[in-house]
Short mmCIF file of C-alpha atoms in Angstrom, two decimals:
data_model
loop_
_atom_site.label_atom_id
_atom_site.label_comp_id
_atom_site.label_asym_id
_atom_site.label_seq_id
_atom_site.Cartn_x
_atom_site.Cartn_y
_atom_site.Cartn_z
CA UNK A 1229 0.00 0.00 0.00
CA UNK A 1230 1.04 3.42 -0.71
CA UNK A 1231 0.30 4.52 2.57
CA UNK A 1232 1.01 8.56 1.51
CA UNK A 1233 -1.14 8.43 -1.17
CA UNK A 1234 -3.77 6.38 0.50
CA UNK A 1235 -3.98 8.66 3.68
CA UNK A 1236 -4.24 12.14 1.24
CA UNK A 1237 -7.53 10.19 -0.92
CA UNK A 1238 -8.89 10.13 2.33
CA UNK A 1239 -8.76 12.81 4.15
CA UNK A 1240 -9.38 14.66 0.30
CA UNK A 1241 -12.71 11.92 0.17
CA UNK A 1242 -13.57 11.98 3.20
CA UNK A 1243 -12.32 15.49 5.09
CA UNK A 1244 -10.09 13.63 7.43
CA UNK A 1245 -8.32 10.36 8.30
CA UNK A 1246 -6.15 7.90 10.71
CA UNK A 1247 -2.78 6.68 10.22
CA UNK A 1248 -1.94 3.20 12.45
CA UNK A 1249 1.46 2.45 12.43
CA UNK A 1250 3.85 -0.18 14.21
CA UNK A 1251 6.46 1.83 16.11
CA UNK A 1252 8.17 -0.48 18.01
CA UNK A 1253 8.29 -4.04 18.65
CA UNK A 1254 9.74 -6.38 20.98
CA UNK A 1255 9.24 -10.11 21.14
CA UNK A 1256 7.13 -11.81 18.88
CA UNK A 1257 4.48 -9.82 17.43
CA UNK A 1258 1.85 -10.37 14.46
CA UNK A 1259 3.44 -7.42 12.30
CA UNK A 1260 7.10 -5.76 11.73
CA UNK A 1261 7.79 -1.83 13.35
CA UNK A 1262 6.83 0.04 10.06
CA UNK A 1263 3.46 -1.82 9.52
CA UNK A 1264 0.65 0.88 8.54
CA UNK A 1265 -2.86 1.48 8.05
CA UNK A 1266 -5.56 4.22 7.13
CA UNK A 1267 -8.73 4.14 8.29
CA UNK A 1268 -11.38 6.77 7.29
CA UNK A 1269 -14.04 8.15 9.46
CA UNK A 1270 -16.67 5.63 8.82
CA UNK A 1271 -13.90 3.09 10.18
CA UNK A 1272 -13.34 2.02 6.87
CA UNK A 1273 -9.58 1.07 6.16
CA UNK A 1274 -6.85 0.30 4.15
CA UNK A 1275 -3.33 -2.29 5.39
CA UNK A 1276 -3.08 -4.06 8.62
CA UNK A 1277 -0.52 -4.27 11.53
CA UNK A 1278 -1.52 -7.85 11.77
CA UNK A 1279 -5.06 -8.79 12.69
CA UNK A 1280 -6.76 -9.76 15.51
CA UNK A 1281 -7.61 -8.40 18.95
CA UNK A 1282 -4.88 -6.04 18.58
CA UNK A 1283 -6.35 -4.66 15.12
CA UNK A 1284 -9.42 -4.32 16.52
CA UNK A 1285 -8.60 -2.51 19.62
CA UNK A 1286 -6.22 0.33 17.81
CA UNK A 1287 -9.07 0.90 14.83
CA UNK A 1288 -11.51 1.75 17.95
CA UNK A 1289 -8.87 4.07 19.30
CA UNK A 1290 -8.24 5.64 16.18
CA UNK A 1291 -12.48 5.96 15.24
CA UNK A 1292 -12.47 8.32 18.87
CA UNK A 1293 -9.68 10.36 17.70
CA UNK A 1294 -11.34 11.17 14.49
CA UNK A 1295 -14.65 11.81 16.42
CA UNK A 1296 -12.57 13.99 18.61
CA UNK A 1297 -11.16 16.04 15.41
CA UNK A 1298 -7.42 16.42 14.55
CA UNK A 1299 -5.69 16.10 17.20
CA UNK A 1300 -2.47 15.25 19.10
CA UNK A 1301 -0.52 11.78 18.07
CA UNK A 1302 -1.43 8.91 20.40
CA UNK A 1303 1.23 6.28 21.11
CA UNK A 1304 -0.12 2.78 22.20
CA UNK A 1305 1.75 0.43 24.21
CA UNK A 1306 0.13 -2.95 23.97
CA UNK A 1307 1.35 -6.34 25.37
CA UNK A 1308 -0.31 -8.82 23.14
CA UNK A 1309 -0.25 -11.94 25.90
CA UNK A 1310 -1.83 -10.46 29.25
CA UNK A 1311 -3.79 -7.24 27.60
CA UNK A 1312 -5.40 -9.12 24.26
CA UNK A 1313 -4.84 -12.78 24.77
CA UNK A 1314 -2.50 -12.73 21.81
CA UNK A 1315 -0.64 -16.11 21.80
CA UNK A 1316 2.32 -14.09 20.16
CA UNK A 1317 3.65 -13.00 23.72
CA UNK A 1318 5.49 -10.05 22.70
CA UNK A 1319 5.02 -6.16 23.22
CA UNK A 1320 4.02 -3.58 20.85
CA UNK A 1321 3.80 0.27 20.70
CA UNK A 1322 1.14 1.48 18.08
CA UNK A 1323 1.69 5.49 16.70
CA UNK A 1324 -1.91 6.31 16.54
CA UNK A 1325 -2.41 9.65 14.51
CA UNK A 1326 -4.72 11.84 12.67
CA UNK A 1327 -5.11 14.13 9.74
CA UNK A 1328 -7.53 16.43 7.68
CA UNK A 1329 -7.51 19.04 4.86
CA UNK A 1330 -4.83 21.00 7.05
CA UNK A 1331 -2.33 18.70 6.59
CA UNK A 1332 -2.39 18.66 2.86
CA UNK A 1333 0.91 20.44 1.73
CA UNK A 1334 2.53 18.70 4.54
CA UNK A 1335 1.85 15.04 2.99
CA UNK A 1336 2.36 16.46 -0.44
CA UNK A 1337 6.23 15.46 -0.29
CA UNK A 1338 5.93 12.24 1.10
CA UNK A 1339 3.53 11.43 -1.48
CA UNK A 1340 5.71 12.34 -4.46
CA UNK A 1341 8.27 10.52 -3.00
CA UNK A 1342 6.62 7.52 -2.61
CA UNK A 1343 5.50 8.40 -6.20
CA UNK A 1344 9.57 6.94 -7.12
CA UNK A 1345 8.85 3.60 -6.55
CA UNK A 1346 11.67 2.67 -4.30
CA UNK A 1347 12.14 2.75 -0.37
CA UNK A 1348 12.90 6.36 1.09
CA UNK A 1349 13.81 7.44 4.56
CA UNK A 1350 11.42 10.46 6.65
CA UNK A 1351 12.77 11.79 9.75
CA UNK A 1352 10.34 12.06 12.32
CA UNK A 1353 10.21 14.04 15.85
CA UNK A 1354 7.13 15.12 18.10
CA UNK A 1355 6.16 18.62 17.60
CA UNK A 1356 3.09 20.18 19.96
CA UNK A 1357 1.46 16.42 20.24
CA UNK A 1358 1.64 15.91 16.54
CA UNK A 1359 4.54 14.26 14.50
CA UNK A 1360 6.43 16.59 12.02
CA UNK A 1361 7.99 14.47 9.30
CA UNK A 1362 10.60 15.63 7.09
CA UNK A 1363 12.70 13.68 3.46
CA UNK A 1364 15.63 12.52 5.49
CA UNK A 1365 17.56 13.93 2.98
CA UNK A 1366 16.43 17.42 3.40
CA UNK A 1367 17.28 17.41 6.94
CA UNK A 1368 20.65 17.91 8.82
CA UNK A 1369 21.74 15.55 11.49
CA UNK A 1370 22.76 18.45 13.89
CA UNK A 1371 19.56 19.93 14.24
CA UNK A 1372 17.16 16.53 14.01
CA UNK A 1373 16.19 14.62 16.71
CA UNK A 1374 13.86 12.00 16.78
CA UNK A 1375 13.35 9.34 15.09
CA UNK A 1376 13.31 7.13 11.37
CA UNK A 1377 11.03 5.29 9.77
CA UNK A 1378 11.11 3.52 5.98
CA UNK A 1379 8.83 3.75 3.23
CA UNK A 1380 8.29 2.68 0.08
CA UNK A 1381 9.15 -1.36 -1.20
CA UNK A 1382 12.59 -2.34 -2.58
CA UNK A 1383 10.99 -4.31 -5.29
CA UNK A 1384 12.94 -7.19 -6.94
CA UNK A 1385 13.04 -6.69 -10.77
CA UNK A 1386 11.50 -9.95 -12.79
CA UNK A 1387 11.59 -10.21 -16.64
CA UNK A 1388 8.90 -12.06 -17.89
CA UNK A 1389 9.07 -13.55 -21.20
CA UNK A 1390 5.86 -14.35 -22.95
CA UNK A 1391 2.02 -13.29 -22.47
CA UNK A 1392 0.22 -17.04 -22.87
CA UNK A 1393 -2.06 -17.76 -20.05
CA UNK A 1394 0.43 -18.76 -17.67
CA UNK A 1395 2.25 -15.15 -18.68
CA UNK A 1396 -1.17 -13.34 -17.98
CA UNK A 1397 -1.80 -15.04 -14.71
CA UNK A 1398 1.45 -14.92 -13.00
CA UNK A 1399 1.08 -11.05 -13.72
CA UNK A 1400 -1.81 -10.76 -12.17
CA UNK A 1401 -0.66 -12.71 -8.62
CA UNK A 1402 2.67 -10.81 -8.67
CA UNK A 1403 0.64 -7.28 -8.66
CA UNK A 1404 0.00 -6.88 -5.25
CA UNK A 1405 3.78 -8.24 -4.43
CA UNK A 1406 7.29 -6.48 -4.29
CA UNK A 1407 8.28 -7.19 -7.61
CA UNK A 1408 8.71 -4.72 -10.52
CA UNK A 1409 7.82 -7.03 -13.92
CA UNK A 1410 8.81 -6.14 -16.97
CA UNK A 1411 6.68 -8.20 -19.33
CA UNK A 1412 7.83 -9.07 -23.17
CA UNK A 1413 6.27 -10.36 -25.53
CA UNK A 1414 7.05 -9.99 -29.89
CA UNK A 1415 3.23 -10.18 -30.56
CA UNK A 1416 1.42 -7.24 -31.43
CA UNK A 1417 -1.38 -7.83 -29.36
CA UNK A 1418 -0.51 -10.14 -26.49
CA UNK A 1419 -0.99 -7.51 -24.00
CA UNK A 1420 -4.32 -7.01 -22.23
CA UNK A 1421 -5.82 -3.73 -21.88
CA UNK A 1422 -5.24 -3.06 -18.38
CA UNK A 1423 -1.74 -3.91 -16.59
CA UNK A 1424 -1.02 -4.20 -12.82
CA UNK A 1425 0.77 -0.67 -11.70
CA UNK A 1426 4.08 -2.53 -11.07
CA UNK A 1427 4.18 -4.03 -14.45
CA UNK A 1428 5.52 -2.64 -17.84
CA UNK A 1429 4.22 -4.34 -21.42
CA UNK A 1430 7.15 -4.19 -23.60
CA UNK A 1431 6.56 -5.45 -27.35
CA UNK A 1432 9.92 -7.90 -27.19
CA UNK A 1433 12.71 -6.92 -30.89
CA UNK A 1434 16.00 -8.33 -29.33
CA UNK A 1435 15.80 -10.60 -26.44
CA UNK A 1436 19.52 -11.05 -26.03
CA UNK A 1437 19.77 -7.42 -25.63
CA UNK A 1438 17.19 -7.48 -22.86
CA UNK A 1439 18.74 -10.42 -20.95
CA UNK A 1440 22.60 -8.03 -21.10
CA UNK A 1441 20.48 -5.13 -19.69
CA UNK A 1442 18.92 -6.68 -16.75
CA UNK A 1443 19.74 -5.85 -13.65
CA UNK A 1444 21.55 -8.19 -12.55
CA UNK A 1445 19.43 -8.96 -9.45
CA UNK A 1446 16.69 -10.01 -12.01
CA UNK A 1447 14.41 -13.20 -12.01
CA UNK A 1448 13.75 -14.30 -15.00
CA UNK A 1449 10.75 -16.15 -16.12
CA UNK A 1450 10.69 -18.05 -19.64
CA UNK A 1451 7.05 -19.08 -21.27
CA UNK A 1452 6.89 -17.84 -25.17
CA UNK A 1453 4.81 -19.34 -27.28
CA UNK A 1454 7.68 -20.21 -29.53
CA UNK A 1455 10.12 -22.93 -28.27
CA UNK A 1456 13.47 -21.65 -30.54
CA UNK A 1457 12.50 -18.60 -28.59
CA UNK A 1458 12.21 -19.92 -25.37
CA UNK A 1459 15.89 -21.74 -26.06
CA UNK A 1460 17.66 -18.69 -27.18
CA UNK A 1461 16.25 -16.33 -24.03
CA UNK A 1462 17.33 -19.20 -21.35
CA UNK A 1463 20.23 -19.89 -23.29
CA UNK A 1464 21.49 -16.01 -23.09
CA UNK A 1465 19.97 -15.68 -19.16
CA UNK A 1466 22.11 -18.49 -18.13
CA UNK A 1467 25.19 -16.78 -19.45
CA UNK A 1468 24.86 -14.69 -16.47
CA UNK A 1469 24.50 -15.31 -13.01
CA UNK A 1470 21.37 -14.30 -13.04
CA UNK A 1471 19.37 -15.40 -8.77
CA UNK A 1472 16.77 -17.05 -10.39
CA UNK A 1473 16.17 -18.48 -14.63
CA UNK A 1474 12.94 -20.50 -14.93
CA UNK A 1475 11.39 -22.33 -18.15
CA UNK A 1476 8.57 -23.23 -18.38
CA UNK A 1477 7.74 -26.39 -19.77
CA UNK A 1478 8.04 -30.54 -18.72
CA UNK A 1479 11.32 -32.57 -17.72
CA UNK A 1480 11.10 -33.59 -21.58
CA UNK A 1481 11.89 -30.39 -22.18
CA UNK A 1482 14.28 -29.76 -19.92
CA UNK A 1483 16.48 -32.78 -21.10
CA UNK A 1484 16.03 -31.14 -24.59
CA UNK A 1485 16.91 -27.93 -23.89
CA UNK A 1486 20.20 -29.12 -21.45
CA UNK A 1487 21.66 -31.25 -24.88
CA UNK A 1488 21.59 -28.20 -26.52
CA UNK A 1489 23.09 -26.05 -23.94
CA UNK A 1490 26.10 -28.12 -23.30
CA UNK A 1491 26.31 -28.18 -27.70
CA UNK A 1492 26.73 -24.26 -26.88
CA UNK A 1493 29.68 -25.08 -24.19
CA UNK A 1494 27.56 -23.58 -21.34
CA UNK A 1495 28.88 -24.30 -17.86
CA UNK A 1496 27.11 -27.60 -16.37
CA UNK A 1497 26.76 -25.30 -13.00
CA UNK A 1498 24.94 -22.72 -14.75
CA UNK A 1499 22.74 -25.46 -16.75
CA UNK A 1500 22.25 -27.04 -13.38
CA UNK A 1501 20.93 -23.48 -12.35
CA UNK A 1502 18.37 -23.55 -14.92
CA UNK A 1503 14.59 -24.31 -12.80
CA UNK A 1504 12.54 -26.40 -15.28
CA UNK A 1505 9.52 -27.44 -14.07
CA UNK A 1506 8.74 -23.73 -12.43
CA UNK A 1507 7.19 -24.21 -9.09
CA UNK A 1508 6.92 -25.60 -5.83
CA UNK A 1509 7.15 -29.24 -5.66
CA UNK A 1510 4.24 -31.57 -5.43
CA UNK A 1511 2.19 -28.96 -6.91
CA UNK A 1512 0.75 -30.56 -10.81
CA UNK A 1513 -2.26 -28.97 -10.98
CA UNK A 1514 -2.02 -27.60 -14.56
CA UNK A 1515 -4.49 -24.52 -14.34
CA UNK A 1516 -2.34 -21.14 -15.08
CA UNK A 1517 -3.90 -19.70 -11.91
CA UNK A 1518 -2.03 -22.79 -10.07
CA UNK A 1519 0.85 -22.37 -11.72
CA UNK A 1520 1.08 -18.70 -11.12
CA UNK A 1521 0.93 -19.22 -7.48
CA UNK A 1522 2.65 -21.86 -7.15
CA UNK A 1523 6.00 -19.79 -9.10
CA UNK A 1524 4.77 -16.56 -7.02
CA UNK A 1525 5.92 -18.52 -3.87
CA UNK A 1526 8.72 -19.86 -5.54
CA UNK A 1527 10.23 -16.38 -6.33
CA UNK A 1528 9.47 -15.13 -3.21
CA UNK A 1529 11.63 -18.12 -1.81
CA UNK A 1530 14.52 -16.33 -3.89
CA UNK A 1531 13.79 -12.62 -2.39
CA UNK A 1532 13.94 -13.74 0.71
CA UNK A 1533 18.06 -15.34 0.24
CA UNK A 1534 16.58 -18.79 -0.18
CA UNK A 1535 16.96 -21.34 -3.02
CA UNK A 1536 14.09 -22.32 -5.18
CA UNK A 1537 11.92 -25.29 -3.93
CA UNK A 1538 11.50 -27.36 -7.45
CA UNK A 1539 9.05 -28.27 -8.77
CA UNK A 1540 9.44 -32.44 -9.15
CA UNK A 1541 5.30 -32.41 -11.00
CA UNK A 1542 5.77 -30.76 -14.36
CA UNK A 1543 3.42 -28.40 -15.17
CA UNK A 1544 2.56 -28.52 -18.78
CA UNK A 1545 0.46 -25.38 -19.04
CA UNK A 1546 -2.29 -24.42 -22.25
CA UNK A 1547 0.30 -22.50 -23.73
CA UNK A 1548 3.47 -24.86 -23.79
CA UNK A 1549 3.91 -28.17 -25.48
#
């Protein structure tokens, strides 16, 4: 969620609005310090900090302070075991505040910057009951003191190669995730009319030249409708040491494909590299939605430092044979 963006439709909707946020944490709690949400005035919201009893009991709080009008920041400090019954144990303090049309130019900033796409740091400090925030790089350290907080997602970059049905639905269950897809295809009209926010359509000319511009933190995802394709896109991805190089397609193809590679004198480490089946393992349900979440897990396996789980049940998708 842009939370910026989110909180300034609301209070522009609605005349004012909430902002929940994690501030601290210690122990085990249901949500990380920098978890958000915005609640409008009808208690309407948008996020969570995790659910529950503890949900429940800060979206009450923050209803009363918008009954009350804008007013001074509330901080919360919650043990989830004795105070909610919250099996988690730990301890949580919960940066209740609130905001109408007054606050507009103030949240203008923090909404272009989350505008970039990337993660940027605010420097925050209590100011007459209310928290002034500030671009961290607009302030000095000798005259700041207070405290951080993060915003905006790192998102991995993924290049997706082909816009079949498996292409289509993987886009669609990577949209609300922290990935930023490029999405190539070399057919005029592969592309749907309507693409996720952090996805770009690209009509695909030169695939070798997009696998040597990638960043090279890239996953890259393989599914053309064209086999000679899909071998000359893996075959150029595992050149580089790319995290993560998926095919689609069966263990038939696989074996296919590695022949080939090793006739090109690719390393046997990088063609070991290569996942072909995509997916978790023990997953062989063949529907594209399947197979979409079943590789959405798999590549957040990879953000998170971790190897891919493979997939040991081919999937032989609608739009590979």
């Amino acid at each position: 969620m842009r939370v910026w963006r989110q909180l300034t439709d609301l209070v522009t909707r609605h005349g004012s609005a909430a902002l929940i946020s994690v501030h601290d944490v210690k122990g085990s709690a249901p949500r990380e310090a920098g978890a958000r949400m915005a609640v409008r005035p009808d208690g309407a919201f948008h996020g969570t900090i995790g659910g529950g009893q503890l949900e429940f009991r800060m979206l009450d709080i923050a209803r009363e302070m918008l009954q009350a009008g804008r007013g001074p920041a509330r901080i919360v400090d919650q043990a989830l075991g004795p105070d909610l019954g919250q099996c988690c144990g730990g301890r949580v303090a919960i940066l209740i505040e609130t905001f109408d049309g007054r606050d507009l130019d103030d949240l203008a900033p923090l909404v272009e910057a989350e505008a970039g796409g990337g993660p940027f740091e605010v420097e925050c400090r209590m100011e007459e009951g209310r928290v002034r925030r500030e671009l961290a790089s607009a302030v000095g350290d000798d005259r700041w003191t207070g405290w951080h907080e993060t915003h905006g997602v790192a998102r991995t970059p993924v290049l997706l190669f082909g816009a079949g049905h498996v292409g289509r639905a993987l886009v669609l269950s990577l949209a609300p995730l922290p990935f930023a897809v490029r999405w190539l295809d070399d057919r005029e009209d592969a592309f749907p009319s309507h693409v996720p926010a952090n996805a770009r359509a690209v009509r695909l000319r030169d695939p070798e030249a997009e696998i040597a511009g990638a960043d090279p933190a890239s996953l890259i995802l393989v599914m053309t409708h064209d086999h000679p394709l899909d071998m000359a896109i893996t075959a150029a991805a595992l050149k580089r040491a790319f995290p993560y190089v998926g095919l689609i397609g069966s263990a038939t193809k696989r074996a296919r494909f590695e022949k080939r590679f090793r006739e090109l004198h690719l390393p046997e480490e990088r063609i070991r590299a290569l996942v072909c089946p995509i997916g978790l393992a023990g997953i062989a349900d063949k529907d594209p939605a399947v197979i979409a979440a079943s590789v959405t897990a798999q590549l957040l396996q990879v953000r998170e430092g971790g190897n891919p789980e493979r997939n040991l049940s081919p999937p032989a998708p609608s739009n590979d044979t």
